[in-house]
mmCIF file of C-alpha atoms and ligand atoms in Angstrom:
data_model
loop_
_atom_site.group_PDB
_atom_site.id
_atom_site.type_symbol
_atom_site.label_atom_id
_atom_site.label_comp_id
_atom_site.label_asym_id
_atom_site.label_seq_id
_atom_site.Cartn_x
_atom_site.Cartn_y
_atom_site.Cartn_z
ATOM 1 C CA UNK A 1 -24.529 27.660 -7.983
ATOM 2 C CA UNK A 2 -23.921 23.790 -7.492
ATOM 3 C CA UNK A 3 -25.031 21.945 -10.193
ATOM 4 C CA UNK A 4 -28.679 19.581 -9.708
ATOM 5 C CA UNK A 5 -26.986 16.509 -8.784
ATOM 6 C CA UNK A 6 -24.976 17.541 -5.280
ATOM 7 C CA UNK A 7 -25.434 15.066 -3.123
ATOM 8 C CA UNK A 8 -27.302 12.551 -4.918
ATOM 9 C CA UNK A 9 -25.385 9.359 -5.590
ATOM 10 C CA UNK A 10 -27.136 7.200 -7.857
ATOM 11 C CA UNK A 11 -27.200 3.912 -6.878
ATOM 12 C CA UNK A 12 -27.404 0.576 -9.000
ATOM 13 C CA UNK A 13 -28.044 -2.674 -6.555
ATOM 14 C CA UNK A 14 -26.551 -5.729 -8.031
ATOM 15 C CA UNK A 15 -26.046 -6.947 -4.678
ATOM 16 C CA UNK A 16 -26.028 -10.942 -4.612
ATOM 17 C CA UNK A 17 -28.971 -12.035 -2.187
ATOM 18 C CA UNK A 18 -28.247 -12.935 1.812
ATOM 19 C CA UNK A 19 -28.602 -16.859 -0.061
ATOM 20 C CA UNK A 20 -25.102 -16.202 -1.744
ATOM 21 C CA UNK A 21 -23.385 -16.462 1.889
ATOM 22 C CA UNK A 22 -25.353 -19.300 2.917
ATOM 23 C CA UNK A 23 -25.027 -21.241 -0.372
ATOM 24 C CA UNK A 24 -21.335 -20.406 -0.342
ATOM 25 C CA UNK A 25 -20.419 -21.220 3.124
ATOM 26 C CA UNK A 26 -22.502 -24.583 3.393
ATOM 27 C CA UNK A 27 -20.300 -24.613 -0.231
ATOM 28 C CA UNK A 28 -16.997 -24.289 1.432
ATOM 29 C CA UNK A 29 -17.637 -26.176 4.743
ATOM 30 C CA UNK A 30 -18.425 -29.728 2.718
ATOM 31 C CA UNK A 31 -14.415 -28.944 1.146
ATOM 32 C CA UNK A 32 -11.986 -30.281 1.953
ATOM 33 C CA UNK A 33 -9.917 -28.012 3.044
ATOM 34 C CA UNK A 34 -12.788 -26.339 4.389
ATOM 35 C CA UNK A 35 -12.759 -22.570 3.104
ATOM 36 C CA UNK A 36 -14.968 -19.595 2.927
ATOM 37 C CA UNK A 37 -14.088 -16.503 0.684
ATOM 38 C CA UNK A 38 -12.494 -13.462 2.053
ATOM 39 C CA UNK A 39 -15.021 -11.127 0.295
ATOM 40 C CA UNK A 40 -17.557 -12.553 3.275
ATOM 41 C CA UNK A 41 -14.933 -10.604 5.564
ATOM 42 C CA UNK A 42 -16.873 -7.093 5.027
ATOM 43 C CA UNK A 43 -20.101 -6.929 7.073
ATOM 44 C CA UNK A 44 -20.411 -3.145 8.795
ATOM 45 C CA UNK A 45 -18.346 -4.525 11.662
ATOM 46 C CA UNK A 46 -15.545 -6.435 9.386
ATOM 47 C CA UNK A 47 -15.528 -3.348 7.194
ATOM 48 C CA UNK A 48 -14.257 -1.354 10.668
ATOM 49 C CA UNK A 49 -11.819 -3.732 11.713
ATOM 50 C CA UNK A 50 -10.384 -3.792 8.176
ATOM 51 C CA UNK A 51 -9.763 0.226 8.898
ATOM 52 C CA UNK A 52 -8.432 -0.684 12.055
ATOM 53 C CA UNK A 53 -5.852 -2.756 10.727
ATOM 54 C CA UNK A 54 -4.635 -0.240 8.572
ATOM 55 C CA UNK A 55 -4.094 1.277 11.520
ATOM 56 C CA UNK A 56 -1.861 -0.987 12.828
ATOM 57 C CA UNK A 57 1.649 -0.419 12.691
ATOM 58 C CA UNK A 58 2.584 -3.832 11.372
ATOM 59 C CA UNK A 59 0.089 -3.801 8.688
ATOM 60 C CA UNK A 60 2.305 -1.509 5.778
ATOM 61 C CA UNK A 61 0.331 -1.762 2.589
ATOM 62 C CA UNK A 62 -2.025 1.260 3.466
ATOM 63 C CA UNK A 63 -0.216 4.209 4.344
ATOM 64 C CA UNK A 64 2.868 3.055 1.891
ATOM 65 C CA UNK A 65 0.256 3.391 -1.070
ATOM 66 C CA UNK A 66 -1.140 6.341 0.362
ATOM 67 C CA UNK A 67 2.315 7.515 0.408
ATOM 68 C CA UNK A 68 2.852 6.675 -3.076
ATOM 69 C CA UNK A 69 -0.422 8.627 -4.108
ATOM 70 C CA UNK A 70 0.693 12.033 -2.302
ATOM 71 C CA UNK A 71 3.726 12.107 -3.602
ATOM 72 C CA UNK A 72 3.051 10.434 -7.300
ATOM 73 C CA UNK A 73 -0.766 11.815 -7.731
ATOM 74 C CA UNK A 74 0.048 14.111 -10.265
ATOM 75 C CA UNK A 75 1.862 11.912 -12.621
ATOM 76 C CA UNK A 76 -0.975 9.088 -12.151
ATOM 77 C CA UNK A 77 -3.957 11.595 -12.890
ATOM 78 C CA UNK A 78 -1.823 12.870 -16.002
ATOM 79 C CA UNK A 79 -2.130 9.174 -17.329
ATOM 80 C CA UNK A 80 -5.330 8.393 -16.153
ATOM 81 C CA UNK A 81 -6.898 11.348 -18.243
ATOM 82 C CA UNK A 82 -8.520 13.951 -16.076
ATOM 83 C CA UNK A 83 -12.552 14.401 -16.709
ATOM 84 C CA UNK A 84 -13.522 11.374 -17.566
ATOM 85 C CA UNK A 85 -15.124 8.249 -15.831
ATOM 86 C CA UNK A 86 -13.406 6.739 -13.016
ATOM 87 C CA UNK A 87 -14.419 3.381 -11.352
ATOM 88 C CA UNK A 88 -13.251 2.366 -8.335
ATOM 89 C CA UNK A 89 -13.180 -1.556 -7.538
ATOM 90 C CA UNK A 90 -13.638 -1.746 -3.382
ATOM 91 C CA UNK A 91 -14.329 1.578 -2.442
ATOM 92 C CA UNK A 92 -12.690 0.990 0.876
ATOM 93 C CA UNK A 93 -10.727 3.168 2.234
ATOM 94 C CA UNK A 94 -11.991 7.391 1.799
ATOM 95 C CA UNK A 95 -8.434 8.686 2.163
ATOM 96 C CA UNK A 96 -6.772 7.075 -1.137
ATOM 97 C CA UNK A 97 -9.847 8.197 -3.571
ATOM 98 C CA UNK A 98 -9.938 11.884 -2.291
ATOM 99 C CA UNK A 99 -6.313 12.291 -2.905
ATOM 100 C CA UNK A 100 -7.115 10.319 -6.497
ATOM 101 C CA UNK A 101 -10.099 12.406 -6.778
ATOM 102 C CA UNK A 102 -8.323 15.955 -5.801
ATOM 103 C CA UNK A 103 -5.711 15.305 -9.148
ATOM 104 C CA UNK A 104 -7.977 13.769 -11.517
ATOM 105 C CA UNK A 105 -11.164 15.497 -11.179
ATOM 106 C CA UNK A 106 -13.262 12.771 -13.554
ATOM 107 C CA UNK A 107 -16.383 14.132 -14.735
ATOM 108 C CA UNK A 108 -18.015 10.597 -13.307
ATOM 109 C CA UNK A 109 -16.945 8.419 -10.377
ATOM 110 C CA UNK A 110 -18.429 5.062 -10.050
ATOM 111 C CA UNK A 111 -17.769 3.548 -6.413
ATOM 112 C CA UNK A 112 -18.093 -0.516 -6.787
ATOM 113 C CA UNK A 113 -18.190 -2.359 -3.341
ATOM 114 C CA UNK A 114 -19.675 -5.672 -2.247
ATOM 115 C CA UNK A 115 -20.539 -4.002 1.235
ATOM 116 C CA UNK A 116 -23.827 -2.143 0.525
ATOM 117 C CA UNK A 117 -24.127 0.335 3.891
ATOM 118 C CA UNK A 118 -20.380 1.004 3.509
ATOM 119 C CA UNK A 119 -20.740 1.936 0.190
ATOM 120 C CA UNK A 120 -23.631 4.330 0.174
ATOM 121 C CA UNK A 121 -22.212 6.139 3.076
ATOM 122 C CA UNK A 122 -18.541 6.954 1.415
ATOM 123 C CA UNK A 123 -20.506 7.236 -1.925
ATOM 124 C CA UNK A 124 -22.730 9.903 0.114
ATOM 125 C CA UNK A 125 -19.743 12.103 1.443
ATOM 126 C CA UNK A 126 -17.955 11.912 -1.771
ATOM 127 C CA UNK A 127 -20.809 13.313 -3.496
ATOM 128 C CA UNK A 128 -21.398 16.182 -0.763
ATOM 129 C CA UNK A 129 -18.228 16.726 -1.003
ATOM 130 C CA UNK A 130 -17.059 16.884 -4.657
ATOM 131 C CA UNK A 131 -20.692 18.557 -5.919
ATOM 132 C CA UNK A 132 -18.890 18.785 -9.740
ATOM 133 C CA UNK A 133 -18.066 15.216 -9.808
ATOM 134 C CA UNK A 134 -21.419 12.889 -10.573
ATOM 135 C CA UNK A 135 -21.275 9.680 -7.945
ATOM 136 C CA UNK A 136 -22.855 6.915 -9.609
ATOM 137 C CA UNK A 137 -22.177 3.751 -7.115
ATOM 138 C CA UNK A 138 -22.707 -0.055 -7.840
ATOM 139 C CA UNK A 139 -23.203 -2.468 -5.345
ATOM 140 C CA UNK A 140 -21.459 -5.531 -7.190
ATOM 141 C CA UNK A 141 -19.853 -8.684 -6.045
ATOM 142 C CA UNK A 142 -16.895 -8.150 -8.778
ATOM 143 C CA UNK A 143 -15.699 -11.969 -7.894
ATOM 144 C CA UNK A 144 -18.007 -12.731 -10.339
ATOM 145 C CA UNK A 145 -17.780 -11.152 -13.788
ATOM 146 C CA UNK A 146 -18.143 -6.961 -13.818
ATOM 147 C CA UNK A 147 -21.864 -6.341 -14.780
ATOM 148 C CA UNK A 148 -21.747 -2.558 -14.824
ATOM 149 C CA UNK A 149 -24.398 -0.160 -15.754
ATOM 150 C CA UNK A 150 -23.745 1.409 -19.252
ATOM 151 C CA UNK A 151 -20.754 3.356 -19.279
ATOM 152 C CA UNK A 152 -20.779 7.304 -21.058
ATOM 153 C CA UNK A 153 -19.045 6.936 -24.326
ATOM 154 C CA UNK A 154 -16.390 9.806 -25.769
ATOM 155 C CA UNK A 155 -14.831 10.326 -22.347
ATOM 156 C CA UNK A 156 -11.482 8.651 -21.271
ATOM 157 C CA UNK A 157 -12.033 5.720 -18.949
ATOM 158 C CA UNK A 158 -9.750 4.609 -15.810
ATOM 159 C CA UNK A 159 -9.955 2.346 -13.331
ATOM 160 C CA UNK A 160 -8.551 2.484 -9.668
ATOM 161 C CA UNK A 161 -8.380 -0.927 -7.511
ATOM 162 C CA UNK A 162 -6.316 -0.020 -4.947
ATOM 163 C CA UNK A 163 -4.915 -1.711 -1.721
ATOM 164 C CA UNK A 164 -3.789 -5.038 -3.384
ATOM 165 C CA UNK A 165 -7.366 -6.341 -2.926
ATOM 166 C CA UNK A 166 -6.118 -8.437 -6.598
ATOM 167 C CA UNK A 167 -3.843 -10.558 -3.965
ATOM 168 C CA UNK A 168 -7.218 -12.269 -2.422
ATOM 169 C CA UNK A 169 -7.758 -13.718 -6.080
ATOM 170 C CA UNK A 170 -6.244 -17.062 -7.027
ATOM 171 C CA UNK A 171 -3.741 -15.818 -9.871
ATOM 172 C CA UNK A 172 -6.270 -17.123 -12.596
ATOM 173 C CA UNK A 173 -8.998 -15.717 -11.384
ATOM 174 C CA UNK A 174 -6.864 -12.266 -10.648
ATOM 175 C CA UNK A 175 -6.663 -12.877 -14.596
ATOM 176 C CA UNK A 176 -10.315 -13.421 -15.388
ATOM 177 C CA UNK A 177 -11.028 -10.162 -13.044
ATOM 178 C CA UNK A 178 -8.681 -8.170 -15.034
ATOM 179 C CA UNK A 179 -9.739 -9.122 -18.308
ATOM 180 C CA UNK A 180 -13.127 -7.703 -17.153
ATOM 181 C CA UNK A 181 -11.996 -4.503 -16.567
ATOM 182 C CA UNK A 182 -10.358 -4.135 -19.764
ATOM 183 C CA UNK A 183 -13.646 -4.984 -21.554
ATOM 184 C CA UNK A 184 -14.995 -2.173 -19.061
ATOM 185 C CA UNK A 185 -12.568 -0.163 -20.117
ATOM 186 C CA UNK A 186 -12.421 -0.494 -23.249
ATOM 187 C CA UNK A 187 -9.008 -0.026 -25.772
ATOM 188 C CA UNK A 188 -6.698 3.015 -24.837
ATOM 189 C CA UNK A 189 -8.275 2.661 -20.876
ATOM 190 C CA UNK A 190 -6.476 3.150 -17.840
ATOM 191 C CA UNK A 191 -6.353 0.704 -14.893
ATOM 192 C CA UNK A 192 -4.055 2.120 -11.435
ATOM 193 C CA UNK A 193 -3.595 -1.373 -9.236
ATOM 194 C CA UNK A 194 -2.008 -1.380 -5.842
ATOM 195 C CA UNK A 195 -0.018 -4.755 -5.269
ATOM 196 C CA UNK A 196 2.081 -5.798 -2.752
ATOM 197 C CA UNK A 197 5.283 -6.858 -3.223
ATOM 198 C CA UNK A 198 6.824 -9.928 -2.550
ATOM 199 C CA UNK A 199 9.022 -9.324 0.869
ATOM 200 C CA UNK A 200 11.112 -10.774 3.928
ATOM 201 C CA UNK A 201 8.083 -13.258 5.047
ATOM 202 C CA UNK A 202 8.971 -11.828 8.642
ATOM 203 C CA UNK A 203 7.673 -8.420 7.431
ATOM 204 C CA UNK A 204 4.784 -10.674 5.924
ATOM 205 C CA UNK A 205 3.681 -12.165 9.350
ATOM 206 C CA UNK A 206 3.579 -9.179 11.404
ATOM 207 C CA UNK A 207 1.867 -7.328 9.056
ATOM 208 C CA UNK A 208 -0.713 -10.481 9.728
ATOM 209 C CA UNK A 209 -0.861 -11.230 13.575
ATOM 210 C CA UNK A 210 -0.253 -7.844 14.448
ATOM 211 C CA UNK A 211 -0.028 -7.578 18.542
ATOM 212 C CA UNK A 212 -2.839 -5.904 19.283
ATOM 213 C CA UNK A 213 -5.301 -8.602 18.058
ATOM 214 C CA UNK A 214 -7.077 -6.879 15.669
ATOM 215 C CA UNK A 215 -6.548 -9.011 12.351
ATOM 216 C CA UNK A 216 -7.291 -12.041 14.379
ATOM 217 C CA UNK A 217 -10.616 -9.880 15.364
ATOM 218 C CA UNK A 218 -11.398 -9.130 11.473
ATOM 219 C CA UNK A 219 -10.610 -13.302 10.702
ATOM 220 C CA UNK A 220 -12.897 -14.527 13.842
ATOM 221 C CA UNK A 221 -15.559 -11.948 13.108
ATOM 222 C CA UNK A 222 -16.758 -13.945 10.035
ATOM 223 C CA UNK A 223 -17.707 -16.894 12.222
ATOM 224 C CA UNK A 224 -19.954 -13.880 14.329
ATOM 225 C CA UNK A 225 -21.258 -12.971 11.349
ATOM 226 C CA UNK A 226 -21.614 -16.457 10.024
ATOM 227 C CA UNK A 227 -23.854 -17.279 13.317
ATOM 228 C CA UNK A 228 -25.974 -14.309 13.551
ATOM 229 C CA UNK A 229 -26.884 -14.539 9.829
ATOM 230 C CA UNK A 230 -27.340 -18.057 9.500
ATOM 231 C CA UNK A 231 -28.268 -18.963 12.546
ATOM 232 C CA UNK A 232 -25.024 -21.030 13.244
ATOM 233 C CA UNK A 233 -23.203 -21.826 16.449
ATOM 234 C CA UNK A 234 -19.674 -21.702 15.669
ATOM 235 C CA UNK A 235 -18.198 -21.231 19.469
ATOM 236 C CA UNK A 236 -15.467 -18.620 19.410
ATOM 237 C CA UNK A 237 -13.836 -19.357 22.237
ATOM 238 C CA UNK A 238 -12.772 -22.862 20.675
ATOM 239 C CA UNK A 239 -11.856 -21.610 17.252
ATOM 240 C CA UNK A 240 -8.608 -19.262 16.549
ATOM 241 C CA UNK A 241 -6.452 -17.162 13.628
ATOM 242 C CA UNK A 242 -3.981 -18.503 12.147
ATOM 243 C CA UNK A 243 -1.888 -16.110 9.340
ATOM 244 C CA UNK A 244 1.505 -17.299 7.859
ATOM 245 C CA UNK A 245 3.400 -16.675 4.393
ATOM 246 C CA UNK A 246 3.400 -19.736 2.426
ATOM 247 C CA UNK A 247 6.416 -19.263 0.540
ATOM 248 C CA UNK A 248 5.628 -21.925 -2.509
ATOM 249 C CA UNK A 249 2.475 -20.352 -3.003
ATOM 250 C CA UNK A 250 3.881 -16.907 -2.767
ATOM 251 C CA UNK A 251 0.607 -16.011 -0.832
ATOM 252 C CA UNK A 252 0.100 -15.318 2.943
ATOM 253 C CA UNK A 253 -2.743 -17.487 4.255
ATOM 254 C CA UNK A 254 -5.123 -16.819 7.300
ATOM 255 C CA UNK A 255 -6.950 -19.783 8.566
ATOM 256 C CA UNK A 256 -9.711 -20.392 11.870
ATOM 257 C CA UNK A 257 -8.300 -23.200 13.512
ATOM 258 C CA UNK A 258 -10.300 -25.437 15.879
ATOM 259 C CA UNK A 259 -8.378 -25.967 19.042
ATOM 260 C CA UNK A 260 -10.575 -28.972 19.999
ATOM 261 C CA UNK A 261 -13.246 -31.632 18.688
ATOM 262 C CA UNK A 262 -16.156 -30.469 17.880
ATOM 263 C CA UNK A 263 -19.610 -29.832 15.977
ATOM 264 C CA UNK A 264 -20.962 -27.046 14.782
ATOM 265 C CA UNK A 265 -24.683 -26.824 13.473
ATOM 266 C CA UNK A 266 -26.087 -24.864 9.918
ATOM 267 C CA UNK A 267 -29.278 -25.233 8.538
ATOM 268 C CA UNK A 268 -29.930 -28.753 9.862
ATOM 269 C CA UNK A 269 -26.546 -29.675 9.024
ATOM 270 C CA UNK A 270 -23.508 -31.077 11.820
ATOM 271 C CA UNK A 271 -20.007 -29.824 10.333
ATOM 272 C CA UNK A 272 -17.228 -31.887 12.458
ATOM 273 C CA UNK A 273 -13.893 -30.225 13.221
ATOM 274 C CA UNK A 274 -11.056 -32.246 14.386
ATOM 275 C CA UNK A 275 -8.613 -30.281 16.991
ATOM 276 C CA UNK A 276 -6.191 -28.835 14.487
ATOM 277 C CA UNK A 277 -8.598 -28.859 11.723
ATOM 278 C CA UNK A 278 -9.245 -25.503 10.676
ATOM 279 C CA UNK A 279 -11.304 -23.228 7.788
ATOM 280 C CA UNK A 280 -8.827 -21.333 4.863
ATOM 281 C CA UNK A 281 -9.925 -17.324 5.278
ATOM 282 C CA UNK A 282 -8.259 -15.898 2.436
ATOM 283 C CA UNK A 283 -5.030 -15.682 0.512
ATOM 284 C CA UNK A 284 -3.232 -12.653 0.033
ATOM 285 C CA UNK A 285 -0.661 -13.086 -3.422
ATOM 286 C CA UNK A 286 2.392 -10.912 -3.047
ATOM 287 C CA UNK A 287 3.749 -10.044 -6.152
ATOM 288 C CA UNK A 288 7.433 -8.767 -7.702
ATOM 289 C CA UNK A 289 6.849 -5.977 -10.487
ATOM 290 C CA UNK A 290 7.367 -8.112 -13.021
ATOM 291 C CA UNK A 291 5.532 -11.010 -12.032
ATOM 292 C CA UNK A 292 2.299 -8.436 -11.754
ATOM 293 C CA UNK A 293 3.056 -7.219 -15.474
ATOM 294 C CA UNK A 294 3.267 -10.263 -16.882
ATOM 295 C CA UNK A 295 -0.444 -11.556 -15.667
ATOM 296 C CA UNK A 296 -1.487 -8.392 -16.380
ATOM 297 C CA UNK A 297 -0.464 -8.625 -19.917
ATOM 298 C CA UNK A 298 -2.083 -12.316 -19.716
ATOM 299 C CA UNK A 299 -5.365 -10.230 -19.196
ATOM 300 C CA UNK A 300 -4.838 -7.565 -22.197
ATOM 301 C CA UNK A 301 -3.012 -4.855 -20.436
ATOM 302 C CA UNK A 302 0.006 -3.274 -21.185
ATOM 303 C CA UNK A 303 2.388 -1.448 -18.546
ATOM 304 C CA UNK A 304 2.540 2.288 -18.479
ATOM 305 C CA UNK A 305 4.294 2.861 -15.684
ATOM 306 C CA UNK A 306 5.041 1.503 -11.520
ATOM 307 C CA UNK A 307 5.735 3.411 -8.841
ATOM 308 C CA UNK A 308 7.285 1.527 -5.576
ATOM 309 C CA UNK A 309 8.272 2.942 -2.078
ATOM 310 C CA UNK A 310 11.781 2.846 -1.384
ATOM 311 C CA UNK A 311 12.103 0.058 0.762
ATOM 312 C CA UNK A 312 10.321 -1.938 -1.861
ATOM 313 C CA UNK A 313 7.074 -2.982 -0.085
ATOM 314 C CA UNK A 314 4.463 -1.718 -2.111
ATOM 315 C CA UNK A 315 3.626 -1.252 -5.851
ATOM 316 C CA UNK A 316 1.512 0.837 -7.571
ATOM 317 C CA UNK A 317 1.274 0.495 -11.373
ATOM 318 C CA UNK A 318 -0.393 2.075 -14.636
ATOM 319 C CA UNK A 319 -1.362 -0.083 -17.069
ATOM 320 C CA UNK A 320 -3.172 0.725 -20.637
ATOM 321 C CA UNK A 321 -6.031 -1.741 -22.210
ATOM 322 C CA UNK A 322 -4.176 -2.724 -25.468
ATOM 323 C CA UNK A 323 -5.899 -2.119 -28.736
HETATM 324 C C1 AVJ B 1 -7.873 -5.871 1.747
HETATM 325 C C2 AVJ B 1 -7.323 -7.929 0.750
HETATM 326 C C3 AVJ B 1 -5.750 -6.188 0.726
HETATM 327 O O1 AVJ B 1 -4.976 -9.102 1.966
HETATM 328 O O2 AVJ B 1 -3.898 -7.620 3.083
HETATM 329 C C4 AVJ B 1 -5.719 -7.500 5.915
HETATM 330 C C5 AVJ B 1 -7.120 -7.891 3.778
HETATM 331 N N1 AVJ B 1 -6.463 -9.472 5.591
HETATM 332 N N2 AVJ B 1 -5.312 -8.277 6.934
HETATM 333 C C6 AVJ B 1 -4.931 -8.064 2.623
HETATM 334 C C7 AVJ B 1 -6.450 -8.262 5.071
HETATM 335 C C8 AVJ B 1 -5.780 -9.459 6.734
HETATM 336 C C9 AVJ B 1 -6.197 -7.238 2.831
HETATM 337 N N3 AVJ B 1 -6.808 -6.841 1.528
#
C-alpha cells in the first residue's frame, strides 16, 4: 500500500563545521560593538526555548500566522501550485507546515534548517506522517548563499519561510537571501514569507522581555552554549538580556549586557567587558506591507498577494519570481 519511501527522509548535510561558531564568535567578540549572529541561537536547548516563547502570551507573531494559515490555507496552496516541490527555509515550528502541507499536498518537501537534530526529527515525523509526500531535508546554513541539491524540473516550485525569520537579516542581506531563492525557484515560482509588521513599540517590547523569563533564557543560553562548546567561561550570573525597539532602525534589538568588569577567556584569548558593555544578539526588522514588497521586488519578486490579521500585527505574503 504505502509507497517505498515512507519514512525515509533523505538527508543532504551541508552543515558548516563546529569551526564556523568558533571562527565567528572569536569574529564578533574582536567588534566593536561586540556581536554574535542570532542563527547561533538554535542548539537542541535554544531550539526549545524558541518553542517556548511562542508560547508566551506576549510573543504574537506565532499563533497570529498560524491564524492566518487556518483561515487563508486554501487560497495560499491555490497559488503556491499543489504537487509540486516545496522548500521550507527554518523548518521550525511542526504546526505551520502540517497545516501548509494538509492544503498543498507537494509531491516533494524539502525541510532546510541550520539545527541538524531538530531537523531530522521534524523531517522524520513529517515523513511518517505524510507517506505520499517524499521528505528530502538539507541541513544548510542559508545565511550564506542557498546551495541546494538539484531540484526536479517540470513541477511547480514554492517556497515557505515562515515566522519572520527574514527580520534577523540586515535589510541587504534579507535582499541577497531572497534573490537566492528566486534563482531556486526559478521564473513563475512561488515564495509565502511571514513578516512582522511594524507596530506600537510597546507591543514590540513585551513581545521581547516577556515576564516569565523565557526570551531572556533563549538570549543567555548562547553564552551556555558558547562555554560548553568552546570551552569558554562567560559567567552568567554577571551577564544579562537586554531587548528594546530601536525605532530609527525599525528593528528590535536583544543584547547580553555585562553588569560588571570583567574577563572572559576563549581559546587563549582575554575578551574585556566594561560594566554596561554588552554583546548585540540579533535584530529583528519589522516591516509595513509595502516596505516588504518593495525589497522584495529589489530581489526579483513580484507581489501576488498579503494576508494580515486584523489588528495589523502580522503579514503573510505571496510573491511570484518574475520572468
Ligand atoms: C525566529 C527570528 C522570528 O525575531 O522574533 C524570538 C526570534 N528572538 N524572541 C524573532 C526571537 C527573540 C524570532 N525569529
Amino acid at each position: 500500500m504505502n509507497p517505498p519511501h515512507e519514512s525515509a527522509v533523505q538527508f543532504h548535510d551541508m552543515h558548516p563545521p563546529a569551526e564556523d561558531l568558533r571562527a565567528e564568535v572569536l569574529h564578533g567578540l574582536a567588534q566593536r560593538p561586540r556581536r554574535i549572529p542570532p542563527k547561533f541561537f538554535y542548539d537542541q536547548r535554544g531550539s526549545e526555548l524558541f518553542e517556548a516563547i511562542t508560547d508566551t502570551p506576549e510573543y504574537y507573531p506565532t499563533r497570529t500566522e498560524l491564524g492566518l494559515l487556518e483561515a487563508h490555507g486554501e487560497a495560499m496552496a491555490e497559488l503556491l501550485g499543489r504537487g509540486g516541490v516545496l522548500l521550507e527555509l527554518g523548518s521550525g515550528s511542526s504546526r505551520k507546515i502540517r497545516l501548509l502541507l494538509d492544503a498543498l499536498r507537494p509531491a516533494l518537501y524539502m525541510p532546510l534548517d541550520i539545527s541538524r537534530e531538530f531537523l531530522l526529527l521534524s523531517a522524520g515525523e513529517l515523513a511518517r506522517d505524510y507517506p505520499a509526500i517524499r521528505v528530502h531535508a538539507a541541513c544548510v546554513d542559508y545565511s550564506q548563499g542557498l546551495a541546494l541539491p538539484a531540484l526536479p524540473e517540470g513541477l511547480p516550485r514554492a517556497a515557505f519561510f515562515p515566522g519572520s525569520s527574514i527580520g534577523n537579516f540586515e535589510p541587504d542581506q534579507a535582499r541577497q537571501l531572497l534573490a537566492h531563492v528566486t534563482r531556486a525557484l526559478g521564473p513563475g515560482g512561488r515564495l509565502l514569507i511571514g513578516v512582522d509588521l511594524q507596530k506600537d513599540p510597546a507591543i514590540l517590547n513585551a513581545a521581547y522581555n516577556d515576564a516569565t523569563g523565557v526570551t531572556a533564557a533563549f538570549n543567555r543560553n548562547l553564552l551556555v552554549r558558547i562555554n560548553r562548546e568552546l570551552g569558554a567561561d562567560f559567567d552568567l550570573a554577571h551577564f544579562h538580556h537586554r531587548a528594546f525597539y530601536a525605532p530609527g532602525h525599525g528593528r528590535v534589538e536583544m543584547h547580553l549586557i555585562s553588569d560588571c568588569l570583567q574577563q572572559v577567556r576563549l581559546d587563549g584569548q582575554r575578551f574585556r567587558f566594561e560594566a554596561g558593555e554588552g554583546i548585540h544578539t540579533e535584530c529583528s526588522y519589522k516591516y509595513s506591507v509595502e516596505g516588504f514588497q518593495t525589497l522584495a521586488a529589489r530581489a526579483g519578486f513580484a507581489p501576488l498577494a498579503v494576508w494580515t490579521d486584523r489588528d495589523q500585527l502580522f503579514s503573510v505574503h505571496c510573491l511570484e519570481v518574475a520572468a
